mmCIF file of C-alpha atoms in Angstrom:
data_model
loop_
_atom_site.group_PDB
_atom_site.id
_atom_site.type_symbol
_atom_site.label_atom_id
_atom_site.label_comp_id
_atom_site.label_asym_id
_atom_site.label_seq_id
_atom_site.Cartn_x
_atom_site.Cartn_y
_atom_site.Cartn_z
ATOM 1 C CA UNK A 10 11.239 -19.137 32.282
ATOM 2 C CA UNK A 11 14.461 -21.390 32.099
ATOM 3 C CA UNK A 12 18.204 -19.875 31.776
ATOM 4 C CA UNK A 13 19.616 -20.371 27.857
ATOM 5 C CA UNK A 14 22.939 -20.435 26.667
ATOM 6 C CA UNK A 15 22.269 -18.351 23.778
ATOM 7 C CA UNK A 16 19.841 -14.924 23.415
ATOM 8 C CA UNK A 17 18.931 -14.166 20.068
ATOM 9 C CA UNK A 18 17.101 -10.878 19.066
ATOM 10 C CA UNK A 19 14.756 -9.116 16.536
ATOM 11 C CA UNK A 20 15.705 -5.294 16.436
ATOM 12 C CA UNK A 21 13.207 -3.021 15.066
ATOM 13 C CA UNK A 22 10.755 -2.435 18.040
ATOM 14 C CA UNK A 23 12.527 -5.188 20.071
ATOM 15 C CA UNK A 24 15.896 -3.587 21.398
ATOM 16 C CA UNK A 25 14.784 0.256 20.056
ATOM 17 C CA UNK A 26 11.490 2.073 18.625
ATOM 18 C CA UNK A 27 11.163 1.708 15.019
ATOM 19 C CA UNK A 28 9.018 4.624 15.065
ATOM 20 C CA UNK A 29 11.821 6.910 15.727
ATOM 21 C CA UNK A 30 14.170 5.316 12.667
ATOM 22 C CA UNK A 31 10.904 6.829 10.517
ATOM 23 C CA UNK A 32 10.572 9.973 12.144
ATOM 24 C CA UNK A 33 14.696 10.206 11.526
ATOM 25 C CA UNK A 34 14.128 9.556 8.257
ATOM 26 C CA UNK A 35 11.424 11.825 7.495
ATOM 27 C CA UNK A 36 13.054 14.911 8.762
ATOM 28 C CA UNK A 37 16.271 13.986 5.596
ATOM 29 C CA UNK A 38 13.169 13.668 3.337
ATOM 30 C CA UNK A 39 11.634 16.833 4.435
ATOM 31 C CA UNK A 40 14.968 18.792 3.979
ATOM 32 C CA UNK A 41 15.030 17.383 0.498
ATOM 33 C CA UNK A 42 11.572 18.690 -0.047
ATOM 34 C CA UNK A 43 11.962 21.943 1.593
ATOM 35 C CA UNK A 44 14.468 23.277 -1.413
ATOM 36 C CA UNK A 45 11.632 22.668 -3.729
ATOM 37 C CA UNK A 46 9.273 25.169 -1.116
ATOM 38 C CA UNK A 47 10.656 27.924 0.324
ATOM 39 C CA UNK A 48 7.461 28.898 1.512
ATOM 40 C CA UNK A 49 7.422 26.452 3.854
ATOM 41 C CA UNK A 50 10.408 25.266 6.749
ATOM 42 C CA UNK A 51 11.559 21.438 7.229
ATOM 43 C CA UNK A 52 9.400 21.073 10.208
ATOM 44 C CA UNK A 53 6.304 21.697 8.755
ATOM 45 C CA UNK A 54 6.936 19.412 5.955
ATOM 46 C CA UNK A 55 8.415 16.595 8.398
ATOM 47 C CA UNK A 56 4.758 17.022 10.591
ATOM 48 C CA UNK A 57 3.124 16.509 7.087
ATOM 49 C CA UNK A 58 5.184 13.532 6.750
ATOM 50 C CA UNK A 59 4.432 12.434 9.980
ATOM 51 C CA UNK A 60 0.419 12.876 9.770
ATOM 52 C CA UNK A 61 0.128 10.885 6.553
ATOM 53 C CA UNK A 62 2.205 8.173 7.989
ATOM 54 C CA UNK A 63 -0.288 7.941 10.809
ATOM 55 C CA UNK A 64 -3.052 8.092 8.403
ATOM 56 C CA UNK A 65 -2.223 5.688 5.857
ATOM 57 C CA UNK A 66 0.802 4.029 7.060
ATOM 58 C CA UNK A 67 4.075 4.122 5.358
ATOM 59 C CA UNK A 68 3.472 2.783 1.736
ATOM 60 C CA UNK A 69 2.961 5.975 0.291
ATOM 61 C CA UNK A 70 3.782 8.713 2.223
ATOM 62 C CA UNK A 71 6.415 10.379 -0.027
ATOM 63 C CA UNK A 72 3.888 10.418 -3.136
ATOM 64 C CA UNK A 73 1.178 11.890 -1.368
ATOM 65 C CA UNK A 74 3.478 14.448 0.554
ATOM 66 C CA UNK A 75 4.673 15.843 -2.754
ATOM 67 C CA UNK A 76 1.107 15.591 -4.402
ATOM 68 C CA UNK A 77 -0.449 17.846 -1.266
ATOM 69 C CA UNK A 78 3.027 20.618 -1.620
ATOM 70 C CA UNK A 79 2.727 20.144 -5.641
ATOM 71 C CA UNK A 80 6.422 18.837 -6.104
ATOM 72 C CA UNK A 81 7.261 16.951 -8.914
ATOM 73 C CA UNK A 82 9.972 14.780 -7.944
ATOM 74 C CA UNK A 83 11.130 11.276 -8.443
ATOM 75 C CA UNK A 84 9.931 9.437 -5.291
ATOM 76 C CA UNK A 85 12.399 6.655 -5.805
ATOM 77 C CA UNK A 86 14.990 9.368 -4.959
ATOM 78 C CA UNK A 87 13.209 10.268 -1.711
ATOM 79 C CA UNK A 88 13.235 6.805 -0.918
ATOM 80 C CA UNK A 89 17.075 6.390 -1.219
ATOM 81 C CA UNK A 90 17.311 9.112 0.916
ATOM 82 C CA UNK A 91 15.190 7.729 3.727
ATOM 83 C CA UNK A 92 17.061 4.290 3.465
ATOM 84 C CA UNK A 93 20.504 5.684 3.267
ATOM 85 C CA UNK A 94 19.999 7.868 6.030
ATOM 86 C CA UNK A 95 22.507 7.996 9.148
ATOM 87 C CA UNK A 96 19.407 7.046 12.154
ATOM 88 C CA UNK A 97 19.096 9.292 15.084
ATOM 89 C CA UNK A 98 18.152 6.625 17.316
ATOM 90 C CA UNK A 99 18.836 5.003 20.725
ATOM 91 C CA UNK A 100 18.925 1.628 22.497
ATOM 92 C CA UNK A 101 15.268 0.952 24.815
ATOM 93 C CA UNK A 102 16.699 1.102 28.518
ATOM 94 C CA UNK A 103 15.422 -2.360 29.153
ATOM 95 C CA UNK A 104 17.266 -3.640 26.191
ATOM 96 C CA UNK A 105 20.227 -2.167 27.263
ATOM 97 C CA UNK A 106 19.961 -3.276 30.555
ATOM 98 C CA UNK A 107 19.437 -6.762 29.564
ATOM 99 C CA UNK A 108 22.040 -6.980 27.128
ATOM 100 C CA UNK A 109 24.845 -5.851 29.902
ATOM 101 C CA UNK A 110 23.254 -8.089 32.343
ATOM 102 C CA UNK A 111 23.783 -11.294 30.006
ATOM 103 C CA UNK A 112 26.938 -10.470 28.347
ATOM 104 C CA UNK A 113 28.179 -10.378 32.340
ATOM 105 C CA UNK A 114 26.545 -13.998 32.794
ATOM 106 C CA UNK A 115 28.849 -14.686 29.674
ATOM 107 C CA UNK A 116 25.843 -15.504 27.614
ATOM 108 C CA UNK A 117 25.850 -15.549 23.831
ATOM 109 C CA UNK A 118 24.479 -12.932 21.864
ATOM 110 C CA UNK A 119 22.676 -12.705 18.500
ATOM 111 C CA UNK A 120 20.178 -10.608 16.244
ATOM 112 C CA UNK A 121 18.299 -11.363 13.302
ATOM 113 C CA UNK A 122 16.531 -9.182 11.739
ATOM 114 C CA UNK A 123 14.645 -8.750 8.281
ATOM 115 C CA UNK A 124 14.792 -5.981 6.088
ATOM 116 C CA UNK A 125 16.753 -3.788 3.498
ATOM 117 C CA UNK A 126 20.581 -4.470 4.125
ATOM 118 C CA UNK A 127 21.278 -0.936 3.866
ATOM 119 C CA UNK A 128 19.078 0.189 6.231
ATOM 120 C CA UNK A 129 19.666 -2.640 8.787
ATOM 121 C CA UNK A 130 22.661 -2.177 8.885
ATOM 122 C CA UNK A 131 22.602 1.323 9.350
ATOM 123 C CA UNK A 132 20.337 0.903 12.480
ATOM 124 C CA UNK A 133 23.248 -1.719 13.919
ATOM 125 C CA UNK A 134 26.229 0.975 13.618
ATOM 126 C CA UNK A 135 23.884 3.722 14.614
ATOM 127 C CA UNK A 136 22.708 1.505 17.902
ATOM 128 C CA UNK A 137 26.502 0.424 18.470
ATOM 129 C CA UNK A 138 25.533 -3.303 18.255
ATOM 130 C CA UNK A 139 28.205 -4.668 16.594
ATOM 131 C CA UNK A 140 30.336 -4.586 19.568
ATOM 132 C CA UNK A 141 27.945 -5.952 21.894
ATOM 133 C CA UNK A 142 27.165 -9.112 19.741
ATOM 134 C CA UNK A 143 28.669 -12.493 18.791
ATOM 135 C CA UNK A 144 27.068 -12.684 15.542
ATOM 136 C CA UNK A 145 24.340 -10.409 13.673
ATOM 137 C CA UNK A 146 22.319 -11.752 10.501
ATOM 138 C CA UNK A 147 20.428 -9.244 8.464
ATOM 139 C CA UNK A 148 18.293 -11.650 6.305
ATOM 140 C CA UNK A 149 18.501 -9.035 3.471
ATOM 141 C CA UNK A 150 21.975 -9.945 2.615
ATOM 142 C CA UNK A 151 20.568 -13.876 2.161
ATOM 143 C CA UNK A 152 18.100 -12.754 0.030
ATOM 144 C CA UNK A 153 14.065 -12.386 0.236
ATOM 145 C CA UNK A 154 13.673 -16.030 -0.018
ATOM 146 C CA UNK A 155 15.506 -16.112 3.602
ATOM 147 C CA UNK A 156 13.831 -13.512 5.463
ATOM 148 C CA UNK A 157 11.661 -15.017 8.419
ATOM 149 C CA UNK A 158 10.037 -17.289 9.059
ATOM 150 C CA UNK A 159 13.001 -19.113 6.619
ATOM 151 C CA UNK A 160 14.692 -21.715 8.925
ATOM 152 C CA UNK A 161 18.158 -20.030 7.012
ATOM 153 C CA UNK A 162 18.766 -17.693 9.587
ATOM 154 C CA UNK A 163 18.183 -19.540 12.488
ATOM 155 C CA UNK A 164 20.098 -22.113 11.570
ATOM 156 C CA UNK A 165 23.343 -20.025 10.823
ATOM 157 C CA UNK A 166 22.752 -18.380 13.524
ATOM 158 C CA UNK A 167 22.638 -21.512 15.919
ATOM 159 C CA UNK A 168 26.109 -22.783 13.739
ATOM 160 C CA UNK A 169 27.992 -19.541 14.602
ATOM 161 C CA UNK A 170 27.069 -19.752 17.827
ATOM 162 C CA UNK A 171 28.331 -23.296 18.557
ATOM 163 C CA UNK A 172 24.856 -24.055 20.148
ATOM 164 C CA UNK A 173 21.956 -26.623 19.978
ATOM 165 C CA UNK A 174 18.741 -24.871 19.320
ATOM 166 C CA UNK A 175 17.596 -26.076 22.618
ATOM 167 C CA UNK A 176 19.977 -24.252 24.288
ATOM 168 C CA UNK A 177 18.741 -20.616 22.423
ATOM 169 C CA UNK A 178 15.958 -18.109 23.004
ATOM 170 C CA UNK A 179 14.472 -15.914 20.399
ATOM 171 C CA UNK A 180 12.742 -12.917 21.510
ATOM 172 C CA UNK A 181 11.070 -10.444 19.251
ATOM 173 C CA UNK A 182 7.808 -8.660 18.880
ATOM 174 C CA UNK A 183 6.407 -10.015 15.571
ATOM 175 C CA UNK A 184 3.751 -12.859 15.831
ATOM 176 C CA UNK A 185 3.606 -13.017 11.954
ATOM 177 C CA UNK A 186 7.012 -14.537 11.629
ATOM 178 C CA UNK A 187 9.331 -14.216 14.544
ATOM 179 C CA UNK A 188 8.146 -17.436 16.262
ATOM 180 C CA UNK A 189 6.948 -19.919 14.364
ATOM 181 C CA UNK A 190 9.802 -21.197 13.005
ATOM 182 C CA UNK A 191 11.962 -20.887 16.064
ATOM 183 C CA UNK A 192 9.065 -23.155 17.856
ATOM 184 C CA UNK A 193 9.267 -25.678 15.412
ATOM 185 C CA UNK A 194 13.406 -25.940 15.486
ATOM 186 C CA UNK A 195 12.978 -26.291 19.836
ATOM 187 C CA UNK A 196 14.146 -22.757 20.072
ATOM 188 C CA UNK A 197 12.740 -21.126 23.642
ATOM 189 C CA UNK A 198 10.556 -18.022 22.414
ATOM 190 C CA UNK A 199 9.317 -14.883 23.945
ATOM 191 C CA UNK A 200 7.322 -11.971 22.812
ATOM 192 C CA UNK A 201 8.137 -8.278 24.160
ATOM 193 C CA UNK A 202 4.586 -6.428 23.852
ATOM 194 C CA UNK A 203 5.723 -2.502 23.961
ATOM 195 C CA UNK A 204 3.438 0.423 24.322
ATOM 196 C CA UNK A 205 4.367 1.557 20.495
ATOM 197 C CA UNK A 206 5.285 -0.474 17.849
ATOM 198 C CA UNK A 207 3.299 -1.841 14.678
ATOM 199 C CA UNK A 208 2.464 -5.538 15.888
ATOM 200 C CA UNK A 209 1.359 -4.448 19.357
ATOM 201 C CA UNK A 210 -2.312 -5.392 18.720
ATOM 202 C CA UNK A 211 -1.516 -8.472 16.666
ATOM 203 C CA UNK A 212 -2.701 -11.709 17.995
ATOM 204 C CA UNK A 213 -2.466 -14.956 15.885
ATOM 205 C CA UNK A 214 -3.278 -18.799 16.677
ATOM 206 C CA UNK A 215 -1.237 -20.885 19.212
ATOM 207 C CA UNK A 216 1.782 -22.023 16.978
ATOM 208 C CA UNK A 217 2.263 -18.426 15.682
ATOM 209 C CA UNK A 218 2.713 -17.071 19.074
ATOM 210 C CA UNK A 219 5.863 -17.236 21.690
ATOM 211 C CA UNK A 220 6.163 -19.427 24.839
ATOM 212 C CA UNK A 221 6.330 -16.499 27.120
ATOM 213 C CA UNK A 222 5.316 -12.893 26.829
ATOM 214 C CA UNK A 223 6.536 -10.072 28.599
ATOM 215 C CA UNK A 224 6.272 -6.120 28.960
ATOM 216 C CA UNK A 225 10.012 -5.422 29.395
ATOM 217 C CA UNK A 226 13.008 -7.161 28.801
ATOM 218 C CA UNK A 227 14.327 -6.446 31.889
ATOM 219 C CA UNK A 228 11.845 -9.519 32.982
ATOM 220 C CA UNK A 229 14.410 -11.675 31.756
ATOM 221 C CA UNK A 230 16.565 -10.697 34.090
ATOM 222 C CA UNK A 231 16.933 -13.212 37.242
#
């Protein structure tokens, strides 16, 4: 893969493991639910949340576990606790190595990440990314109509970095939205496929896939 002036990253499952974020948030929710069940410890409730998540996904985990525990609580309260918690997460080793390598090379670094603003900025702060990246865009700040694959965050990023699209590469994990617009705009694209992640088994038609596929970000160290 050729050298670029700007390296723009997705966040979840690209720079850190999103499953770690989910488990971190479940601890906060488990602690709250334990107040309603003195006969159960927090760890046991945490395991129930994880088990339900693995069975049926994240959509109704809190509803279902509350039903199983016979707890009458406003689930929106649990959602707020989850979204506002301080995450216990860390960068992937290969992400840390690549970031410091690129900074030593004088490359410009950016992040474009979709999602609820409170959640995504909490992740950014927990990972100490603000001091490592030149510009970070959380599309939740812009409005859902500007989430990927909208062109808006890509255009804002390239403009802020004072680069052309052809000078930049976008690195992400989700072919449903990460690469199609970047490719149309003339950016390079790289897909990271890890052992763990919600989109690792996803395979789509060519226009949605990245130009290059890697299994470790250190493959971009040349």
